[in-house]
Coordinates of N, CA and C in Angstrom, one line a residue:
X1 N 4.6 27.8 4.1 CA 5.9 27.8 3.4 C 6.0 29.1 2.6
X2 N 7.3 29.9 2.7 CA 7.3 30.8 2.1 C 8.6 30.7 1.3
X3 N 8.4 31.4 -0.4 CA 9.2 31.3 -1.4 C 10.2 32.8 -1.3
X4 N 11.5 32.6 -1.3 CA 12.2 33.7 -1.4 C 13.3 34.1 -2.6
X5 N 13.1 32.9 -3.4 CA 13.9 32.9 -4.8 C 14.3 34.3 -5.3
X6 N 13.3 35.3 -5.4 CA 13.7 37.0 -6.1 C 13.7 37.5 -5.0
X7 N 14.1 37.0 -3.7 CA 14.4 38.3 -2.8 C 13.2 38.6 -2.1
X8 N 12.3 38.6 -2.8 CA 10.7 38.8 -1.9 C 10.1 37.4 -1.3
X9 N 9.5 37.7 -0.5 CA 8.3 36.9 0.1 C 7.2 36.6 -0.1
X10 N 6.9 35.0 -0.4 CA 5.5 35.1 -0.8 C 5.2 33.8 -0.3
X11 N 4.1 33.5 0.3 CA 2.9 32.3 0.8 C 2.9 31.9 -0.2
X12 N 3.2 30.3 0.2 CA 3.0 29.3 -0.8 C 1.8 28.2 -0.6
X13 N 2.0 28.2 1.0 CA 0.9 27.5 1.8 C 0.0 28.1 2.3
X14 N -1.6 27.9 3.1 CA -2.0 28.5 4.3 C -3.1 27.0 4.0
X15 N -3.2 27.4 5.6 CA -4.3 26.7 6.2 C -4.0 25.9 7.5
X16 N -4.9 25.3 7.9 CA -4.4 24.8 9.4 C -3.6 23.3 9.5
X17 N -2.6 23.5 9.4 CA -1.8 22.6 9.0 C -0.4 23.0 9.0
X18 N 0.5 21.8 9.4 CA 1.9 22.5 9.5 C 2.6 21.7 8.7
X19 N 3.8 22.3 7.8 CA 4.6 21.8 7.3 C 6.2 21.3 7.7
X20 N 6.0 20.2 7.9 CA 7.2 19.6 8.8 C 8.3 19.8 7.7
X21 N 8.6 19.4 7.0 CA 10.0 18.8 6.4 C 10.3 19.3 5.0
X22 N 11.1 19.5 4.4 CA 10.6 19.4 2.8 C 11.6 18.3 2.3
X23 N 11.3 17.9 1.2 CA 11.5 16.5 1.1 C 12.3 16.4 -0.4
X24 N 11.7 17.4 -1.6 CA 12.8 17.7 -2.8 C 11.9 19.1 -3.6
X25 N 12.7 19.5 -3.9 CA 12.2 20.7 -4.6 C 13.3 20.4 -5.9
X26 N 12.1 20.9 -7.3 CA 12.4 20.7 -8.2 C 12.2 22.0 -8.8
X27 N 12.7 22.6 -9.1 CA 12.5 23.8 -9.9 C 12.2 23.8 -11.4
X28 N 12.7 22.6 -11.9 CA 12.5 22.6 -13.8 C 11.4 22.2 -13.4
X29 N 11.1 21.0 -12.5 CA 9.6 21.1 -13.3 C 8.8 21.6 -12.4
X30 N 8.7 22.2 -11.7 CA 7.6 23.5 -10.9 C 7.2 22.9 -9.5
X31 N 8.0 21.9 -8.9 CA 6.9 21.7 -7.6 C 7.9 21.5 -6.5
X32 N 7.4 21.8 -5.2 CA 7.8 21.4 -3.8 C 6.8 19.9 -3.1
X33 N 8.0 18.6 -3.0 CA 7.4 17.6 -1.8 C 8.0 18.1 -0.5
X34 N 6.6 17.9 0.3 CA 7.1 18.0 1.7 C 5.8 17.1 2.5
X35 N 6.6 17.2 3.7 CA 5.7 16.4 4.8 C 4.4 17.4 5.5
X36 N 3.8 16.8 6.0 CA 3.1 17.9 6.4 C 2.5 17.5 7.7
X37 N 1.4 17.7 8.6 CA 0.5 17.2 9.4 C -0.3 18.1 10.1
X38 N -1.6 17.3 10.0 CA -2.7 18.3 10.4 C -3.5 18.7 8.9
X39 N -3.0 18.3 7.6 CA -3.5 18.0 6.5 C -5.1 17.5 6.1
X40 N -5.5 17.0 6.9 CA -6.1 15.8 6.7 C -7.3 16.0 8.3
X41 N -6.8 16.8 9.3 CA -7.7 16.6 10.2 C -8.8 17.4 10.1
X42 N -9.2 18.4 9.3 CA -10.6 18.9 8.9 C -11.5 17.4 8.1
X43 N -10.9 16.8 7.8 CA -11.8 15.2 7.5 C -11.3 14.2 8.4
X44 N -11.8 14.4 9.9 CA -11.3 13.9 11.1 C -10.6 13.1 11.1
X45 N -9.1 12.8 10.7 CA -8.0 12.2 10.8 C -7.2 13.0 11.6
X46 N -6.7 11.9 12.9 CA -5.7 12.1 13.5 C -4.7 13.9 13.1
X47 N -4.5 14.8 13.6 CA -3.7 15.6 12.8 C -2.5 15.0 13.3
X48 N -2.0 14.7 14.2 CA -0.6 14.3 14.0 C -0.3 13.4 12.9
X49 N -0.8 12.5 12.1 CA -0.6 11.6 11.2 C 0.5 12.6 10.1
X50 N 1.8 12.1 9.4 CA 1.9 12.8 8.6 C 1.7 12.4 7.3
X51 N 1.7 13.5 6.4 CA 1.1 13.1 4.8 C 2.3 13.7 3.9
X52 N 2.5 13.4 2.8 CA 3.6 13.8 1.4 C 2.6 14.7 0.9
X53 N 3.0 15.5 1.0 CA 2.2 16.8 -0.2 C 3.1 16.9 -1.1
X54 N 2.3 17.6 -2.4 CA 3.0 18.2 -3.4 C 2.5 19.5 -3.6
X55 N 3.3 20.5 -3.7 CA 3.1 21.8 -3.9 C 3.6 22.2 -5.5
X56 N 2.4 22.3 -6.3 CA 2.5 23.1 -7.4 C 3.2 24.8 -7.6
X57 N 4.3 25.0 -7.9 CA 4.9 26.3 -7.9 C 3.8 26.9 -8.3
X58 N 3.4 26.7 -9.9 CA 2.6 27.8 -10.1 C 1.5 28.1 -10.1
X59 N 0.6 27.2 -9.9 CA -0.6 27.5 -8.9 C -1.1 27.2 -8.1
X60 N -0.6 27.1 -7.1 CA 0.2 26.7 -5.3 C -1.1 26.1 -5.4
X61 N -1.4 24.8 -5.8 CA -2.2 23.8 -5.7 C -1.7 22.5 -4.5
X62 N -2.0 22.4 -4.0 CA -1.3 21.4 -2.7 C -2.2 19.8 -3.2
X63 N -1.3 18.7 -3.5 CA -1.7 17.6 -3.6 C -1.7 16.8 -2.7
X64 N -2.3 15.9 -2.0 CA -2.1 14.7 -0.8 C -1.4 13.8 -1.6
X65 N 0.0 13.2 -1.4 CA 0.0 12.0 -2.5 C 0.0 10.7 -1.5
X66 N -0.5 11.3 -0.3 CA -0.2 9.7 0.5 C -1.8 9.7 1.4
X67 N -2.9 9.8 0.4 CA -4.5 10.3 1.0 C -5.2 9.1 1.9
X68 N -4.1 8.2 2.3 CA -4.7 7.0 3.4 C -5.0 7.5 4.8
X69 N -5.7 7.1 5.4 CA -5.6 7.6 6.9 C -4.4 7.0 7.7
X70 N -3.8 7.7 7.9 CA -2.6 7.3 8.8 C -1.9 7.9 8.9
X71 N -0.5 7.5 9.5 CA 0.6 8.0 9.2 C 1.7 7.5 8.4
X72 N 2.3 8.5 7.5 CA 3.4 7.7 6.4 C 4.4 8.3 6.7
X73 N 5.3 7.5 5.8 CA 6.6 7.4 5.8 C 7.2 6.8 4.5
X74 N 7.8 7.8 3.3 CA 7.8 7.2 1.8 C 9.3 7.1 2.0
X75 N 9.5 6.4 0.7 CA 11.1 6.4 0.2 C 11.4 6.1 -1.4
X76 N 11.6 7.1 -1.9 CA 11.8 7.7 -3.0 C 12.8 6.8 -3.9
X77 N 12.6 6.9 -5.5 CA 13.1 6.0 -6.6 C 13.7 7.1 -6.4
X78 N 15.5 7.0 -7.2 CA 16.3 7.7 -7.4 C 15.3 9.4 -8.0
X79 N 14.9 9.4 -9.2 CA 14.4 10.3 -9.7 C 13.3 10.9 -9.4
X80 N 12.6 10.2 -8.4 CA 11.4 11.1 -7.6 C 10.3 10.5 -8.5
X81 N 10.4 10.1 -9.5 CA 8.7 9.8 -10.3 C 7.6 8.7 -9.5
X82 N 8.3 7.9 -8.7 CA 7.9 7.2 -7.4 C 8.3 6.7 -6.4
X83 N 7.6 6.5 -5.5 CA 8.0 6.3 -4.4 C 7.2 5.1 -3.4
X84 N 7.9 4.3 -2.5 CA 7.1 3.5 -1.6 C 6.5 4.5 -0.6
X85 N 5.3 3.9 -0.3 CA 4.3 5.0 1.1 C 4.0 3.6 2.0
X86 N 4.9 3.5 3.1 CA 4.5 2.7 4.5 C 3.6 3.7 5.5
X87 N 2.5 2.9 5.6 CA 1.7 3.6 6.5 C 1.0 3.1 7.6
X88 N 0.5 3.3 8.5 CA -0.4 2.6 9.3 C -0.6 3.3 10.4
X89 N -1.7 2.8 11.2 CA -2.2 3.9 12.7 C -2.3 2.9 14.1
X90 N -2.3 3.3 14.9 CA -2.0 2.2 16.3 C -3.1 1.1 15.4
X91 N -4.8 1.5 15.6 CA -5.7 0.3 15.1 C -5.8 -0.3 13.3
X92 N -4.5 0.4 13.1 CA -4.9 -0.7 11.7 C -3.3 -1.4 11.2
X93 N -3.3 -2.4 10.3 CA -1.9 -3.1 10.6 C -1.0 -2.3 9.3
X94 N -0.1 -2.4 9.1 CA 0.9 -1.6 8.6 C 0.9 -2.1 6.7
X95 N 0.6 -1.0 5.9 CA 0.6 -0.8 4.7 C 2.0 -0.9 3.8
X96 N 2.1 -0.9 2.7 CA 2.7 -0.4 1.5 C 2.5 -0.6 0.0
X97 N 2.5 0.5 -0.8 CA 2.4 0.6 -1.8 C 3.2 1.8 -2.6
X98 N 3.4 1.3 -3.7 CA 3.9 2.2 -4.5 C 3.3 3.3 -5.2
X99 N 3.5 4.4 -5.1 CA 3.0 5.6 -5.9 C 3.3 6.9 -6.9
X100 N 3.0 7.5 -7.6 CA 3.8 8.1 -8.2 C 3.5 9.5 -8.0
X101 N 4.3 10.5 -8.3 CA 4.9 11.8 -7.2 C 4.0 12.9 -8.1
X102 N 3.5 12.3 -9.0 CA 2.4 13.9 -9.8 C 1.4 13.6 -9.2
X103 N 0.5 12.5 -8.9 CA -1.0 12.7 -7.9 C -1.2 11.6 -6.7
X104 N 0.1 10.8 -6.5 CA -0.3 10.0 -5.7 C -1.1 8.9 -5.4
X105 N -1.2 8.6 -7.8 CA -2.1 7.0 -7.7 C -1.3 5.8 -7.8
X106 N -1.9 4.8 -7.2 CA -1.1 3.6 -7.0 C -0.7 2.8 -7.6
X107 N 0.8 2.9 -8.1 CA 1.3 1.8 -9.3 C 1.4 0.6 -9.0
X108 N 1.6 0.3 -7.9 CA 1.3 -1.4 -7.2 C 1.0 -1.4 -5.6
X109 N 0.4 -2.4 -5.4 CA 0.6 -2.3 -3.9 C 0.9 -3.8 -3.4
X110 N 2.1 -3.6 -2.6 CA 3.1 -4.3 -2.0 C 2.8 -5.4 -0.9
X111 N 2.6 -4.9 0.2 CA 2.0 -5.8 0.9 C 1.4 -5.2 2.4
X112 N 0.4 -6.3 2.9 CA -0.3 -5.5 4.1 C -0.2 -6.5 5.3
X113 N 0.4 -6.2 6.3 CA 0.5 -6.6 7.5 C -0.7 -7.7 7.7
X114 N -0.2 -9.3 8.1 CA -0.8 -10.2 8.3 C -1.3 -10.6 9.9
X115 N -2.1 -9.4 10.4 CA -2.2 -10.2 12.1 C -2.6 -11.0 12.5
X116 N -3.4 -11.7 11.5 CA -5.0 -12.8 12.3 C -4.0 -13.8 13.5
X117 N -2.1 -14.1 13.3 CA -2.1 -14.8 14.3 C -2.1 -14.1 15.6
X118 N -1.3 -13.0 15.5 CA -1.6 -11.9 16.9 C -3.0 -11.8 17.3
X119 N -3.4 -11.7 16.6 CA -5.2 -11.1 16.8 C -6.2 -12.7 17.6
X120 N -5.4 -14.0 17.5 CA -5.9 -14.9 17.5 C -5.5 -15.2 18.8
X121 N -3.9 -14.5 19.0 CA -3.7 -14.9 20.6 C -4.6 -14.1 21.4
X122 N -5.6 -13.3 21.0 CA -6.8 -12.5 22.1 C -5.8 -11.0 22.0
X123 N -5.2 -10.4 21.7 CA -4.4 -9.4 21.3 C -5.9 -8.5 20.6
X124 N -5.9 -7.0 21.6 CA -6.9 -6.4 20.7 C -6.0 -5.4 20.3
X125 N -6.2 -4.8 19.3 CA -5.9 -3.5 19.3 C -5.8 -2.0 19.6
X126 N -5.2 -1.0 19.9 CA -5.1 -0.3 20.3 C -6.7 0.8 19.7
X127 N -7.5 1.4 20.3 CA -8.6 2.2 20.1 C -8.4 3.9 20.3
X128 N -7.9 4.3 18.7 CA -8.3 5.8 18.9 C -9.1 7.0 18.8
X129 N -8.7 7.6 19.6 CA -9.7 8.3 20.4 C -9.6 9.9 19.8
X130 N -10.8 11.2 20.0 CA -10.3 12.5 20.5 C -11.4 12.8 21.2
X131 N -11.2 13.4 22.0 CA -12.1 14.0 22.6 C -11.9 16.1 23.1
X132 N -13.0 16.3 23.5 CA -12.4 18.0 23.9 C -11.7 18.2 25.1
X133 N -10.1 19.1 24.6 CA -9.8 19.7 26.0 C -10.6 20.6 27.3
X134 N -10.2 20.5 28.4 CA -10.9 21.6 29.1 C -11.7 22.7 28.7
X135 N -10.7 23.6 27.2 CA -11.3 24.7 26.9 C -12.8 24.6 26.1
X136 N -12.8 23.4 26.2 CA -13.9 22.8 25.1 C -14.0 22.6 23.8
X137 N -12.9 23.3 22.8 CA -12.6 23.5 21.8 C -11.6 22.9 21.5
X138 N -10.3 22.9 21.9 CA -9.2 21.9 21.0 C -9.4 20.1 21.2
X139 N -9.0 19.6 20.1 CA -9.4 18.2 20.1 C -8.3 17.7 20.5
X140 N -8.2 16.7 22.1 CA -6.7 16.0 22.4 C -7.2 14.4 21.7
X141 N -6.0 14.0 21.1 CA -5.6 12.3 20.4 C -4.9 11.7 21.7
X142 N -5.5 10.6 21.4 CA -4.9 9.7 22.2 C -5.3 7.7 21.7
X143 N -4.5 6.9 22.3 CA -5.0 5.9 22.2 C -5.1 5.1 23.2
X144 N -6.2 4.0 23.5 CA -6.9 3.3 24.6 C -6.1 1.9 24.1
X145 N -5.8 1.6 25.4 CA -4.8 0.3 25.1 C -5.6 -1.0 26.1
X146 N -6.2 -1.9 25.3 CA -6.9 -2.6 26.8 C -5.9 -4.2 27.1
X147 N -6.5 -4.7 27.9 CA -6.1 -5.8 28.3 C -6.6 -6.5 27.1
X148 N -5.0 -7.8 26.9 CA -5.9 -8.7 26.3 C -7.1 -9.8 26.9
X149 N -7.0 -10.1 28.0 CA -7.9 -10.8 29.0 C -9.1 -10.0 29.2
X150 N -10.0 -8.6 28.2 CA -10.6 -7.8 29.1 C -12.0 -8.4 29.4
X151 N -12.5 -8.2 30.5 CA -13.9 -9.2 31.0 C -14.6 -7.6 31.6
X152 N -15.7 -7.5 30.5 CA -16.2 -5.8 30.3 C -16.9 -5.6 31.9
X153 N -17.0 -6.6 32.4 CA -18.0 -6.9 33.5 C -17.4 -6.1 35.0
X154 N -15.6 -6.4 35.0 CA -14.9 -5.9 35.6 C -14.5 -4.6 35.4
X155 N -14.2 -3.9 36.7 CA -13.5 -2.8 36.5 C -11.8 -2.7 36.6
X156 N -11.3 -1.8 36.0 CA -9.5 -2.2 35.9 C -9.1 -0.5 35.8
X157 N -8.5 -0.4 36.5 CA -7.5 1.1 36.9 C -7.2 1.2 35.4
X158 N -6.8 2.8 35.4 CA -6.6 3.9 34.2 C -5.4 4.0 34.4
X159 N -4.4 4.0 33.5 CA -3.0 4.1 33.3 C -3.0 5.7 32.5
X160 N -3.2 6.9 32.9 CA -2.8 7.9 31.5 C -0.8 8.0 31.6
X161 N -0.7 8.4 30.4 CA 0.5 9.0 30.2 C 0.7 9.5 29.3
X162 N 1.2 10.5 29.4 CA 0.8 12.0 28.5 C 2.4 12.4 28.1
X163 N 1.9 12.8 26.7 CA 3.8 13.0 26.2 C 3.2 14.4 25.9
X164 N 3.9 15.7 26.7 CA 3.2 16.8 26.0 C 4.7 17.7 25.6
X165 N 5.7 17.0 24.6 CA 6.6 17.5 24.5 C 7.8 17.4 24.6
X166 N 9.3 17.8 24.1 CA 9.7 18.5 23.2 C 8.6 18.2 21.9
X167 N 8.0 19.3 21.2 CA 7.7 19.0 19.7 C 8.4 19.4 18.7
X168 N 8.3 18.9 17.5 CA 8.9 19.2 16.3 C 8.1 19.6 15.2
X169 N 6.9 20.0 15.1 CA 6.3 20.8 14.7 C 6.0 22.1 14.9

Protein backbone atom coordinates (compact mmCIF):
# COMPACT_ATOMS: atom_id res chain seq x y z
CA UNK A 1 0.00 0.00 0.00
CA UNK A 2 1.39 3.19 -0.95
CA UNK A 3 0.61 6.84 0.70
CA UNK A 4 0.52 9.79 -1.69
CA UNK A 5 -1.23 12.51 0.43
CA UNK A 6 2.07 15.31 -0.22
CA UNK A 7 2.59 14.28 -3.59
CA UNK A 8 5.28 11.73 -2.73
CA UNK A 9 5.42 8.13 -2.38
CA UNK A 10 5.87 6.07 0.44
CA UNK A 11 5.42 2.16 1.56
CA UNK A 12 3.02 1.70 3.98
CA UNK A 13 3.03 -2.04 3.70
CA UNK A 14 5.68 -4.82 2.75
CA UNK A 15 5.72 -8.35 3.09
CA UNK A 16 4.34 -11.38 1.48
CA UNK A 17 0.96 -10.64 1.48
CA UNK A 18 -1.49 -8.77 -0.64
CA UNK A 19 -3.72 -6.13 0.09
CA UNK A 20 -7.11 -6.61 -1.42
CA UNK A 21 -9.53 -3.88 -0.52
CA UNK A 22 -9.44 -0.94 1.74
CA UNK A 23 -12.25 -0.78 3.81
CA UNK A 24 -12.10 3.03 5.74
CA UNK A 25 -9.44 5.32 6.15
CA UNK A 26 -9.45 7.65 8.84
CA UNK A 27 -7.19 10.36 8.80
CA UNK A 28 -8.02 12.28 12.30
CA UNK A 29 -7.27 9.40 13.98
CA UNK A 30 -4.18 7.92 12.05
CA UNK A 31 -5.12 4.58 10.61
CA UNK A 32 -6.02 2.56 7.30
CA UNK A 33 -8.67 -0.86 7.61
CA UNK A 34 -8.18 -3.06 4.80
CA UNK A 35 -8.55 -6.62 3.72
CA UNK A 36 -5.72 -8.40 3.13
CA UNK A 37 -4.61 -12.18 2.27
CA UNK A 38 -1.75 -14.24 2.60
CA UNK A 39 -1.37 -12.35 6.08
CA UNK A 40 -1.34 -15.15 8.10
CA UNK A 41 0.25 -17.91 5.77
CA UNK A 42 3.83 -17.69 7.23
CA UNK A 43 1.83 -19.36 10.41
CA UNK A 44 0.49 -22.02 7.92
CA UNK A 45 -2.94 -20.68 7.28
CA UNK A 46 -4.52 -20.99 4.16
CA UNK A 47 -3.17 -17.62 2.29
CA UNK A 48 -6.22 -17.23 0.46
CA UNK A 49 -8.18 -16.79 3.75
CA UNK A 50 -8.92 -13.07 4.05
CA UNK A 51 -8.06 -11.01 7.28
CA UNK A 52 -9.12 -6.97 8.45
CA UNK A 53 -5.94 -5.35 9.09
CA UNK A 54 -5.40 -2.19 10.59
CA UNK A 55 -2.70 0.03 9.48
CA UNK A 56 -1.28 2.51 11.93
CA UNK A 57 -0.35 5.90 9.84
CA UNK A 58 2.30 6.59 12.08
CA UNK A 59 4.11 3.79 12.76
CA UNK A 60 2.95 1.60 9.95
CA UNK A 61 2.33 -1.03 12.48
CA UNK A 62 -0.13 -3.56 10.72
CA UNK A 63 -2.76 -5.13 13.30
CA UNK A 64 -4.76 -8.54 12.49
CA UNK A 65 -8.12 -7.67 13.91
CA UNK A 66 -9.80 -10.78 12.63
CA UNK A 67 -6.57 -13.33 14.08
CA UNK A 68 -8.91 -16.61 13.67
CA UNK A 69 -7.92 -19.02 11.12
CA UNK A 70 -10.15 -18.59 8.28
CA UNK A 71 -11.74 -16.58 6.24
CA UNK A 72 -13.70 -13.28 7.18
CA UNK A 73 -16.02 -11.21 6.33
CA UNK A 74 -16.91 -8.06 8.91
CA UNK A 75 -19.62 -5.52 8.93
CA UNK A 76 -19.04 -2.44 10.54
CA UNK A 77 -21.13 -0.16 13.40
CA UNK A 78 -21.87 3.09 11.80
CA UNK A 79 -18.65 4.70 13.39
CA UNK A 80 -16.14 1.97 12.82
CA UNK A 81 -15.32 1.38 16.76
CA UNK A 82 -16.87 -2.19 16.03
CA UNK A 83 -17.68 -4.49 13.93
CA UNK A 84 -19.22 -8.13 13.40
CA UNK A 85 -16.33 -10.76 12.01
CA UNK A 86 -18.17 -13.95 10.26
CA UNK A 87 -15.72 -16.46 9.58
CA UNK A 88 -15.18 -20.01 8.85
CA UNK A 89 -13.09 -22.56 6.52
CA UNK A 90 -14.52 -25.57 4.34
CA UNK A 91 -13.58 -27.94 7.80
CA UNK A 92 -14.80 -25.79 10.52
CA UNK A 93 -18.58 -24.46 10.93
CA UNK A 94 -19.20 -20.90 10.54
CA UNK A 95 -18.38 -18.15 13.39
CA UNK A 96 -19.40 -14.68 14.63
CA UNK A 97 -18.40 -12.24 16.99
CA UNK A 98 -18.08 -8.90 17.69
CA UNK A 99 -14.88 -6.89 17.77
CA UNK A 100 -13.48 -3.63 18.17
CA UNK A 101 -11.37 -1.80 15.32
CA UNK A 102 -8.13 -0.64 17.72
CA UNK A 103 -6.90 -4.49 18.30
CA UNK A 104 -9.42 -6.80 17.41
CA UNK A 105 -10.54 -8.09 21.06
CA UNK A 106 -13.80 -9.61 21.38
CA UNK A 107 -16.61 -7.62 22.85
CA UNK A 108 -19.13 -10.55 22.54
CA UNK A 109 -19.41 -13.50 20.70
CA UNK A 110 -22.56 -14.21 18.87
CA UNK A 111 -23.07 -17.42 17.76
CA UNK A 112 -21.39 -20.65 16.21
CA UNK A 113 -22.75 -22.92 13.65
CA UNK A 114 -24.68 -25.90 15.15
CA UNK A 115 -23.75 -29.15 12.89
CA UNK A 116 -24.00 -32.23 15.11
CA UNK A 117 -27.35 -32.76 13.01
CA UNK A 118 -25.55 -32.69 9.57
CA UNK A 119 -22.59 -34.34 11.05
CA UNK A 120 -25.05 -37.07 12.39
CA UNK A 121 -26.49 -37.72 8.89
CA UNK A 122 -22.65 -39.29 8.24
CA UNK A 123 -21.88 -35.91 6.45
CA UNK A 124 -17.91 -35.54 6.81
CA UNK A 125 -16.36 -32.59 6.30
CA UNK A 126 -14.47 -31.15 3.80
CA UNK A 127 -10.28 -31.86 4.47
CA UNK A 128 -7.74 -29.08 3.83
CA UNK A 129 -4.92 -29.71 2.31
CA UNK A 130 -1.34 -28.03 0.77
CA UNK A 131 0.94 -29.63 -0.72
CA UNK A 132 4.11 -28.66 -3.20
CA UNK A 133 3.72 -27.59 -6.71
CA UNK A 134 5.90 -29.25 -9.46
CA UNK A 135 8.54 -26.52 -8.84
CA UNK A 136 8.77 -27.96 -5.39
CA UNK A 137 8.50 -24.70 -3.70
CA UNK A 138 5.10 -22.94 -4.04
CA UNK A 139 2.41 -24.37 -1.78
CA UNK A 140 -1.02 -25.33 -3.85
CA UNK A 141 -4.54 -25.23 -1.31
CA UNK A 142 -7.01 -27.25 -1.98
CA UNK A 143 -9.85 -29.16 -0.38
CA UNK A 144 -10.60 -33.09 -0.25
CA UNK A 145 -14.31 -33.69 -0.36
CA UNK A 146 -15.12 -37.47 0.51
CA UNK A 147 -18.13 -39.51 0.26
CA UNK A 148 -20.46 -39.58 2.96
CA UNK A 149 -20.79 -43.48 2.71
CA UNK A 150 -16.76 -43.72 2.63
CA UNK A 151 -15.68 -47.54 3.36
CA UNK A 152 -11.54 -46.82 3.53
CA UNK A 153 -11.28 -50.49 2.38
CA UNK A 154 -12.51 -49.37 -1.12
CA UNK A 155 -11.09 -47.61 -3.76
CA UNK A 156 -13.19 -44.52 -5.44
CA UNK A 157 -12.05 -42.27 -8.57
CA UNK A 158 -10.46 -38.66 -8.10
CA UNK A 159 -12.63 -35.92 -9.16
CA UNK A 160 -9.80 -32.73 -9.43
CA UNK A 161 -11.13 -29.41 -10.46
CA UNK A 162 -9.00 -26.69 -10.56
CA UNK A 163 -10.22 -22.93 -10.55
CA UNK A 164 -6.91 -21.27 -11.74
CA UNK A 165 -8.56 -17.95 -12.51
CA UNK A 166 -9.76 -14.78 -13.32
CA UNK A 167 -8.04 -13.51 -9.90
CA UNK A 168 -8.65 -10.57 -7.82
CA UNK A 169 -5.71 -10.33 -6.06
Amino acid sequence: MRDVADGSIRQLTKGEWNVREIQRIDEEQGYILFYANGYRASKGEDPYNKHLLRLDLKSLKVTDLTPYDGNHQVHPNRDWTAFVDNWSRPDKPYESVVRNTVDGKVLLKLQKQDISGTLETGYILPEVFHAKGRDGKTDIWGNIYRPMNLDPTKKYPVVEYIYSGPHDS
